[in-house]
Amino acid sequence: MKKSIFIVAILTISVSAQVMEKKQISLTVYNQNFALVRDVRTVQLKEGLNTVRCSDIAAQIEPASVSFKSLTAPDRCLILEQNFEYDLMNADKLLKKYIDKKIKVMTKDNNTYSGLLSSYDEKYICVVQQENGPVYMLTRENIRDIEFPLLPEGLITKPTLVWNLSSAKTTQDTVELGYITGGLNWQADYVAIVSKEDTYISLNGWVTIDNRSGTDYENAELKLMAGDVRKISEQPATRTLMMEAKASGAAQFEQKEFFEYHLYTLGRKTTLKNNQTKQISLFSAPKIGIDKTYTYEGALYRWYYYDNWQTQQSNKKVAVKIELKNTEKNGLGIPLPRGKVRVYKTDTDGSMQFIGEDIIDHTPKDEKVILSLGNAFDIAGERKITDHKKIAANIFRDTYEIRLRNHKKESVNVKIVERQFGEWSIIQTSHPYEKRDSETVEFNVMIPVDGEVIVTYTSEYKF
């Protein structure tokens, strides 16, 4: 049941009833679910000891990360003590504070009960005792509103930082509050559209920012840090997510190198509301050359296999991938933050169809991007061990047969990937191969239309 609780008490960010006014806020959001907040405010200080209460901060603030300094006169203002108050007010805490005190309860049947609160539990919003009158047991389901005269001491409506400050004189200071908070995250999202001939893509990059930190950031300066920054993080709180998308055709972020990472600065201010997801355009690349490739890995294991070798099963699927060079010459050539790439293609009637997605890691310019989109429908593979021999106590010799069948309307080139183990050597083969590393060899074969290619090879292993 939803209840409205009216509290006749005004909470302010204040020192001796003076309001701490916000001037500027800036965020640097990391793609590891945390952010650095820089909050500049003005505050009226008196000479001597001051108590400053600062609310409108993130609920997931890391108290130990807080920094506070005066921008007006750093040597004149000294922080003596800091407290983080996060025991937020709720209905039960208010009721507990008001035992044997006067409240007013309004019910759904338009009755009002004023008197002393005697007790309460989960089912009943207490027993309300009229002065010099009867005692009423009111169920929570029938209560519309509860009115309390004021907010009891010790209860707060928002997470609040409280400082004891010493000031050398009475003055108005501009101060800067900095802290790290969890619950703010960003990622890159990409939309790729493949051309009719599968020879190039158009690629649009988006920044998706997720704010679950527990507060709003109004008219904030926004920066995004991309890279693997080492941080010992805690589990974020679970919150309800609301969506808001804002699109723009033009790139809005300025990118630059920063330490060993990349920093993206939004060229305008923006508002990030709590429990909101916002999308902002990162870049647009209209034509990037690609290669569509097919890869077959027939083995269903990643170690040396010889038990029941005659009846072992093989992978029958041939993977389809898109490869592109992240170079300026190829129509791109920019650092790509980690994110998900969703790939589409227009069919014959002009409608867009989803054909797969993959996640890319942080990718510098001039590096290759490989997107695994799924499995080819019209290409089938089969792999088996046709012979297994034990040459010595620690030496084995195996012969493999790999069959690939093409049912497409055009011939296709398929890369066959085979894993090797121990000290190995290929002593016989039907097709040339390339050694990629200490455990991997590749065969590249062209399969004609409605044709089949059989690759055989024999390897010797020493363990």
Coordinates of C-alpha atoms in Angstrom, one line a residue:
M1 CA 0.0 0.0 0.0
K2 CA 1.3 3.4 -0.9
K3 CA 1.0 6.1 1.9
S4 CA 1.8 9.8 1.9
I5 CA 3.6 11.0 5.0
F6 CA 3.5 14.8 5.6
I7 CA 6.4 16.2 7.6
V8 CA 6.4 19.8 8.7
A9 CA 10.1 20.2 8.7
I10 CA 12.5 21.6 6.0
L11 CA 15.9 20.1 5.5
T12 CA 18.5 22.4 4.0
I13 CA 22.2 22.2 3.2
S14 CA 23.2 24.7 5.8
V15 CA 25.6 26.1 8.3
S16 CA 23.9 28.1 11.0
A17 CA 20.7 28.2 8.8
Q18 CA 22.8 29.4 5.7
V19 CA 22.1 27.5 2.5
M20 CA 25.1 25.9 0.7
E21 CA 24.3 26.8 -2.9
K22 CA 25.4 24.7 -5.8
K23 CA 27.4 26.5 -8.5
Q24 CA 28.9 23.8 -10.7
I25 CA 29.0 20.0 -11.0
S26 CA 31.1 17.8 -13.2
L27 CA 31.3 14.0 -13.6
T28 CA 34.0 11.7 -14.9
V29 CA 32.2 8.3 -15.4
Y30 CA 34.3 5.2 -15.7
N31 CA 33.1 2.1 -17.6
Q32 CA 33.6 0.0 -14.4
N33 CA 30.4 1.2 -12.6
F34 CA 31.8 4.2 -10.7
A35 CA 32.3 7.9 -11.2
L36 CA 34.3 10.8 -9.9
V37 CA 32.1 13.7 -8.8
R38 CA 33.3 17.3 -8.5
D39 CA 30.7 19.5 -6.8
V40 CA 31.4 23.3 -6.4
R41 CA 29.2 25.2 -3.9
T42 CA 29.1 28.5 -2.0
V43 CA 28.7 28.6 1.8
Q44 CA 28.5 31.3 4.4
L45 CA 31.0 30.7 7.2
K46 CA 31.3 32.4 10.5
E47 CA 34.6 32.9 12.4
G48 CA 35.4 29.9 14.5
L49 CA 33.7 26.5 14.5
N50 CA 31.0 25.7 11.8
T51 CA 28.8 22.7 11.2
V52 CA 28.1 22.1 7.5
R53 CA 25.4 19.7 6.3
C54 CA 25.6 18.8 2.7
S55 CA 22.9 16.7 1.1
D56 CA 22.0 16.0 -2.6
I57 CA 25.0 13.6 -2.8
A58 CA 25.1 10.1 -4.3
A59 CA 23.6 7.4 -2.1
Q60 CA 26.5 5.1 -3.2
I61 CA 29.2 7.5 -2.2
E62 CA 32.4 6.1 -0.9
P63 CA 32.9 8.2 2.3
A64 CA 36.6 7.5 2.5
S65 CA 37.1 9.0 -1.0
V66 CA 35.7 12.5 0.0
S67 CA 37.8 15.5 -0.5
F68 CA 36.9 19.0 0.7
K69 CA 38.7 22.3 0.1
S70 CA 38.1 26.0 0.0
L71 CA 38.7 27.5 -3.5
T72 CA 38.5 31.0 -2.1
A73 CA 41.1 30.8 0.7
P74 CA 42.4 27.2 1.3
D75 CA 44.6 28.3 4.3
R76 CA 41.6 30.0 6.0
C77 CA 39.2 27.1 6.1
L78 CA 40.2 23.8 7.9
I79 CA 38.1 20.7 8.1
L80 CA 38.2 19.0 11.6
E81 CA 35.8 16.1 11.3
Q82 CA 33.6 14.5 8.7
N83 CA 30.5 12.2 9.2
F84 CA 28.4 10.4 6.6
E85 CA 24.8 10.1 7.6
Y86 CA 22.8 7.5 5.6
D87 CA 20.2 6.2 8.0
L88 CA 17.3 7.5 5.8
M89 CA 13.9 8.2 7.1
N90 CA 11.0 5.7 6.5
A91 CA 7.5 5.2 7.9
D92 CA 8.5 2.7 10.5
K93 CA 11.4 4.8 11.8
L94 CA 9.0 7.8 12.1
L95 CA 6.4 5.8 13.9
K96 CA 9.0 4.5 16.4
K97 CA 10.1 8.0 17.1
Y98 CA 6.4 9.0 17.8
I99 CA 5.5 6.4 20.4
D100 CA 3.5 8.3 23.1
K101 CA 3.5 11.4 21.0
K102 CA 0.7 13.1 19.0
I103 CA 0.0 12.3 15.3
K104 CA -2.9 12.6 12.9
V105 CA -4.1 9.7 10.8
M106 CA -6.5 10.1 7.8
T107 CA -8.2 6.9 6.5
K108 CA -9.6 6.0 3.1
D109 CA -13.2 6.3 4.4
N110 CA -12.5 10.0 5.1
N111 CA -12.2 9.8 8.9
T112 CA -9.5 11.6 10.9
Y113 CA -8.0 10.4 14.1
S114 CA -5.8 12.7 16.3
G115 CA -4.1 11.6 19.5
L116 CA -1.2 9.7 21.0
L117 CA 0.4 6.8 19.2
S118 CA 0.4 3.9 21.6
S119 CA 1.9 1.1 19.4
Y120 CA 2.2 -0.3 15.9
D121 CA 3.1 -3.5 14.0
E122 CA 3.2 -4.8 10.4
K123 CA -0.5 -5.2 10.1
Y124 CA -1.9 -2.3 12.1
I125 CA -0.7 1.2 11.8
C126 CA -0.9 1.2 15.5
V127 CA -3.4 2.0 18.2
V128 CA -4.3 5.7 18.1
Q129 CA -5.7 7.0 21.5
Q130 CA -8.0 10.0 21.5
E131 CA -7.4 12.3 24.4
N132 CA -9.9 11.4 27.1
G133 CA -11.6 9.1 24.6
P134 CA -11.6 5.6 23.1
V135 CA -8.6 3.6 21.6
Y136 CA -8.7 2.9 17.9
M137 CA -7.0 0.0 16.1
L138 CA -6.4 1.1 12.5
T139 CA -5.2 -1.3 9.8
R140 CA -2.5 -0.1 7.4
E141 CA -4.6 -1.0 4.4
N142 CA -7.3 1.5 5.4
I143 CA -4.8 4.4 6.0
R144 CA -4.5 7.1 3.4
D145 CA -2.2 9.6 5.1
I146 CA -0.3 10.1 8.3
E147 CA 0.7 13.6 9.5
F148 CA 3.6 14.2 11.9
P149 CA 4.1 17.6 13.4
L150 CA 7.8 17.7 12.6
L151 CA 10.8 15.6 11.7
P152 CA 12.4 14.1 14.8
E153 CA 16.0 14.7 15.5
G154 CA 18.4 12.1 14.0
L155 CA 16.3 11.2 10.9
I156 CA 17.3 12.4 7.5
T157 CA 15.6 12.3 4.1
K158 CA 18.7 12.2 2.0
P159 CA 22.3 10.9 2.4
T160 CA 24.1 13.7 4.0
L161 CA 27.7 14.7 4.6
V162 CA 28.3 16.6 7.8
W163 CA 31.6 18.6 8.4
N164 CA 32.9 20.4 11.4
L165 CA 34.9 23.3 9.9
S166 CA 37.1 26.0 11.4
S167 CA 37.2 29.3 9.6
A168 CA 39.6 32.1 10.4
K169 CA 37.0 34.8 9.6
T170 CA 33.3 35.4 8.8
T171 CA 33.0 35.1 5.0
Q172 CA 31.3 33.5 2.1
D173 CA 33.5 30.8 0.6
T174 CA 33.4 28.8 -2.6
V175 CA 34.3 25.2 -1.7
E176 CA 34.8 22.1 -3.8
L177 CA 33.5 18.7 -2.8
G178 CA 35.0 15.7 -4.6
Y179 CA 34.1 12.0 -4.1
I180 CA 33.9 8.6 -5.8
T181 CA 30.5 7.0 -6.1
G182 CA 29.3 3.6 -7.3
G183 CA 26.2 3.2 -9.4
L184 CA 27.3 5.3 -12.4
N185 CA 28.4 3.4 -15.5
W186 CA 28.8 3.8 -19.2
Q187 CA 29.4 1.7 -22.2
A188 CA 29.7 2.1 -25.9
D189 CA 27.0 0.7 -28.1
Y190 CA 27.4 0.3 -31.8
V191 CA 25.0 -0.2 -34.7
A192 CA 26.4 -1.6 -37.9
I193 CA 24.5 -2.0 -41.2
V194 CA 26.0 -4.3 -43.7
S195 CA 25.9 -3.4 -47.4
K196 CA 24.1 -5.5 -50.0
E197 CA 27.3 -7.0 -51.3
D198 CA 28.7 -7.7 -47.8
T199 CA 31.7 -5.6 -48.6
Y200 CA 31.4 -2.6 -46.2
I201 CA 29.4 -1.4 -43.2
S202 CA 28.1 1.9 -41.9
L203 CA 28.9 2.2 -38.2
N204 CA 27.3 4.5 -35.6
G205 CA 28.7 4.7 -32.1
W206 CA 26.6 5.6 -29.0
V207 CA 27.5 6.3 -25.4
T208 CA 25.0 4.7 -23.0
I209 CA 25.2 6.1 -19.5
D210 CA 23.4 4.4 -16.6
N211 CA 22.8 6.4 -13.4
R212 CA 21.8 4.3 -10.4
S213 CA 23.9 6.3 -7.9
G214 CA 20.9 7.6 -5.9
T215 CA 20.9 11.3 -7.0
D216 CA 20.4 13.6 -10.0
Y217 CA 23.2 15.6 -11.6
E218 CA 21.7 18.7 -13.0
N219 CA 23.4 20.6 -15.9
A220 CA 26.6 18.7 -15.3
E221 CA 29.9 18.8 -17.2
L222 CA 30.4 15.2 -18.4
K223 CA 33.6 13.2 -19.2
L224 CA 33.9 9.5 -19.9
M225 CA 37.0 7.5 -19.1
A226 CA 37.7 4.4 -21.3
G227 CA 40.2 1.8 -20.2
D228 CA 41.0 -0.8 -17.6
V229 CA 41.5 1.4 -14.5
R230 CA 42.5 -0.8 -11.5
K231 CA 39.9 -0.4 -8.7
I232 CA 38.7 -2.6 -5.9
S233 CA 35.0 -2.3 -6.3
E234 CA 32.0 -3.4 -4.2
Q235 CA 28.7 -4.9 -5.3
P236 CA 26.4 -2.1 -6.4
A237 CA 22.9 -1.8 -5.0
T238 CA 20.0 -3.0 -7.1
R239 CA 17.6 -0.3 -8.3
T240 CA 14.8 0.2 -10.7
L241 CA 15.9 1.4 -14.1
M242 CA 14.1 4.0 -16.3
M243 CA 15.0 4.7 -19.9
E244 CA 15.6 7.9 -21.8
A245 CA 17.3 8.1 -25.1
K246 CA 18.6 11.2 -26.8
A247 CA 19.9 11.0 -30.3
S248 CA 22.1 13.2 -32.4
G249 CA 23.5 12.7 -35.8
A250 CA 26.8 14.6 -35.1
A251 CA 29.7 13.5 -32.9
Q252 CA 29.5 15.3 -29.6
F253 CA 32.5 14.0 -27.7
E254 CA 36.1 15.2 -28.0
Q255 CA 38.5 12.3 -27.5
K256 CA 42.1 12.5 -26.2
E257 CA 44.7 10.3 -24.7
F258 CA 45.0 10.6 -20.9
F259 CA 47.6 8.6 -19.0
E260 CA 47.2 5.1 -20.3
Y261 CA 43.5 5.5 -21.1
H262 CA 41.2 7.6 -23.3
L263 CA 39.1 10.5 -22.1
Y264 CA 35.9 11.6 -23.9
T265 CA 34.6 15.0 -23.1
L266 CA 31.0 16.1 -24.0
G267 CA 31.0 19.5 -25.6
R268 CA 27.9 20.7 -23.7
K269 CA 26.3 20.2 -20.3
T270 CA 23.8 17.5 -19.7
T271 CA 21.5 16.3 -16.9
L272 CA 21.7 12.7 -15.6
K273 CA 18.7 11.8 -13.5
N274 CA 18.7 9.0 -11.0
N275 CA 17.5 5.7 -12.3
Q276 CA 17.9 6.9 -15.9
T277 CA 19.7 5.6 -18.9
K278 CA 20.8 8.2 -21.4
Q279 CA 22.2 7.7 -24.9
I280 CA 24.4 10.3 -26.7
S281 CA 25.9 10.0 -30.1
L282 CA 29.7 9.2 -30.1
F283 CA 30.5 9.1 -33.9
S284 CA 29.3 8.1 -37.3
A285 CA 31.3 6.3 -40.0
P286 CA 29.3 5.9 -43.2
K287 CA 31.5 3.4 -45.1
I288 CA 34.0 1.0 -43.6
G289 CA 35.5 -1.9 -45.7
I290 CA 34.9 -5.4 -44.3
D291 CA 35.8 -9.0 -45.0
K292 CA 33.2 -11.7 -44.4
T293 CA 34.9 -14.9 -43.3
Y294 CA 34.0 -18.5 -42.5
T295 CA 35.8 -20.4 -39.7
Y296 CA 35.4 -24.1 -38.9
E297 CA 36.7 -25.6 -35.6
G298 CA 35.6 -29.2 -35.7
A299 CA 37.0 -30.4 -32.3
L300 CA 34.6 -30.2 -29.4
Y301 CA 37.4 -30.5 -26.9
R302 CA 40.5 -28.3 -25.9
W303 CA 42.9 -31.1 -24.8
Y304 CA 44.5 -34.2 -26.3
Y305 CA 41.7 -36.7 -26.9
Y306 CA 42.1 -40.4 -27.5
D307 CA 39.5 -42.3 -25.4
N308 CA 36.8 -43.8 -27.6
W309 CA 38.3 -42.0 -30.6
Q310 CA 36.3 -44.0 -33.1
T311 CA 33.0 -42.7 -31.8
Q312 CA 33.8 -39.1 -30.9
Q313 CA 31.4 -36.3 -31.9
S314 CA 32.4 -33.2 -33.9
N315 CA 31.2 -29.7 -34.3
K316 CA 29.1 -29.4 -37.5
K317 CA 28.7 -25.6 -37.5
V318 CA 30.8 -23.1 -39.5
A319 CA 31.1 -19.7 -37.9
V320 CA 30.5 -16.5 -39.9
K321 CA 32.5 -13.4 -38.9
I322 CA 33.1 -9.9 -40.1
E323 CA 36.6 -8.5 -40.0
L324 CA 37.5 -4.8 -40.4
K325 CA 40.7 -2.7 -40.0
N326 CA 40.3 0.2 -37.7
T327 CA 42.3 2.6 -39.9
E328 CA 41.7 6.0 -41.3
K329 CA 42.2 4.7 -44.8
N330 CA 39.5 2.2 -44.2
G331 CA 37.0 4.9 -43.1
L332 CA 37.5 4.6 -39.3
G333 CA 40.8 5.0 -37.5
I334 CA 39.7 6.1 -34.0
P335 CA 40.0 4.5 -30.5
L336 CA 36.9 2.3 -30.0
P337 CA 35.7 1.9 -26.4
R338 CA 34.6 -1.6 -25.2
G339 CA 30.9 -2.2 -26.1
K340 CA 28.3 -4.3 -27.9
V341 CA 28.0 -4.2 -31.7
R342 CA 24.6 -5.0 -33.1
V343 CA 24.7 -5.8 -36.8
Y344 CA 21.8 -5.4 -39.3
K345 CA 21.2 -5.8 -43.0
T346 CA 18.5 -4.6 -45.4
D347 CA 16.6 -7.4 -47.1
T348 CA 15.1 -7.3 -50.6
D349 CA 11.9 -5.4 -49.6
G350 CA 13.9 -2.7 -47.9
S351 CA 13.2 -3.7 -44.2
M352 CA 16.1 -4.0 -41.7
Q353 CA 16.9 -7.4 -40.3
F354 CA 19.1 -8.2 -37.3
I355 CA 21.9 -10.7 -38.2
G356 CA 24.0 -10.9 -35.1
E357 CA 25.9 -9.1 -32.3
D358 CA 29.2 -9.3 -30.6
I359 CA 31.2 -7.5 -27.9
I360 CA 34.5 -5.8 -28.7
D361 CA 37.1 -4.9 -26.2
H362 CA 38.9 -1.5 -26.1
T363 CA 40.4 -1.3 -29.5
P364 CA 43.1 1.2 -30.5
K365 CA 43.3 2.7 -34.0
D366 CA 45.1 0.7 -36.6
E367 CA 44.1 -2.6 -35.0
K368 CA 41.7 -5.3 -36.4
V369 CA 38.2 -5.8 -35.2
I370 CA 36.6 -9.2 -35.5
L371 CA 32.8 -9.7 -35.0
S372 CA 31.4 -13.2 -34.6
L373 CA 27.8 -13.1 -35.8
G374 CA 26.6 -16.7 -35.7
N375 CA 26.8 -19.8 -37.9
A376 CA 26.4 -20.2 -41.6
F377 CA 23.2 -22.0 -42.5
D378 CA 24.4 -23.5 -45.9
I379 CA 27.9 -24.7 -45.0
A380 CA 28.3 -27.9 -43.0
G381 CA 31.4 -29.5 -41.4
E382 CA 32.4 -32.9 -40.1
R383 CA 35.6 -33.9 -38.3
K384 CA 36.9 -37.3 -37.1
I385 CA 40.0 -39.2 -36.1
T386 CA 40.4 -42.0 -38.7
D387 CA 43.5 -43.6 -37.1
H388 CA 45.1 -43.6 -33.6
K389 CA 48.5 -45.2 -32.8
K390 CA 50.7 -45.4 -29.8
I391 CA 54.2 -45.3 -31.1
A392 CA 55.9 -45.3 -27.7
A393 CA 55.1 -44.8 -24.1
N394 CA 54.8 -41.1 -24.5
I395 CA 54.4 -40.7 -28.3
F396 CA 51.1 -40.9 -30.2
R397 CA 50.2 -40.5 -33.9
D398 CA 46.7 -39.5 -35.1
T399 CA 45.2 -39.0 -38.5
Y400 CA 42.3 -36.6 -38.9
E401 CA 39.7 -36.2 -41.7
I402 CA 37.8 -32.9 -42.1
R403 CA 34.9 -32.6 -44.5
L404 CA 33.3 -29.3 -45.5
R405 CA 30.2 -29.1 -47.8
N406 CA 29.0 -25.9 -49.4
H407 CA 25.3 -25.6 -50.4
K408 CA 25.4 -21.8 -51.2
K409 CA 25.0 -20.4 -54.6
E410 CA 28.6 -19.2 -54.7
S411 CA 31.9 -20.8 -53.8
V412 CA 33.3 -19.9 -50.4
N413 CA 36.6 -19.9 -48.6
V414 CA 36.7 -21.5 -45.2
K415 CA 39.4 -21.3 -42.6
I416 CA 39.9 -24.6 -40.7
V417 CA 41.3 -24.1 -37.2
E418 CA 43.0 -27.1 -35.6
R419 CA 44.6 -27.3 -32.1
Q420 CA 47.8 -29.2 -31.4
F421 CA 49.2 -30.5 -28.1
G422 CA 52.5 -31.3 -26.4
E423 CA 55.5 -31.5 -28.6
W424 CA 53.8 -31.9 -32.0
S425 CA 54.6 -32.1 -35.7
I426 CA 52.5 -32.6 -38.8
I427 CA 54.1 -35.4 -40.7
Q428 CA 51.6 -35.7 -43.6
T429 CA 48.8 -33.5 -45.0
S430 CA 46.6 -33.2 -48.1
H431 CA 46.5 -29.4 -48.0
P432 CA 49.0 -26.7 -47.1
Y433 CA 48.6 -25.2 -43.6
E434 CA 49.9 -22.2 -41.6
K435 CA 51.2 -22.4 -38.1
R436 CA 49.6 -19.5 -36.1
D437 CA 51.2 -20.2 -32.7
S438 CA 52.6 -23.1 -30.7
E439 CA 49.2 -24.8 -30.5
T440 CA 47.3 -23.7 -33.6
V441 CA 47.4 -24.5 -37.3
E442 CA 45.1 -23.2 -40.0
F443 CA 44.0 -24.6 -43.4
N444 CA 42.4 -22.3 -46.0
V445 CA 40.3 -24.1 -48.5
M446 CA 38.0 -23.0 -51.3
I447 CA 34.7 -25.0 -51.5
P448 CA 32.9 -24.9 -54.9
V449 CA 29.1 -24.5 -55.3
D450 CA 27.4 -27.6 -54.1
G451 CA 30.8 -29.2 -53.6
E452 CA 32.7 -30.9 -50.8
V453 CA 36.4 -30.6 -49.8
I454 CA 38.1 -33.3 -47.7
V455 CA 41.2 -32.3 -45.7
T456 CA 43.3 -35.0 -44.1
Y457 CA 46.5 -34.7 -42.0
T458 CA 48.5 -36.8 -39.6
S459 CA 50.1 -35.4 -36.4
E460 CA 52.6 -36.9 -34.0
Y461 CA 52.5 -35.9 -30.3
K462 CA 55.1 -36.3 -27.6
F463 CA 54.1 -35.8 -24.0

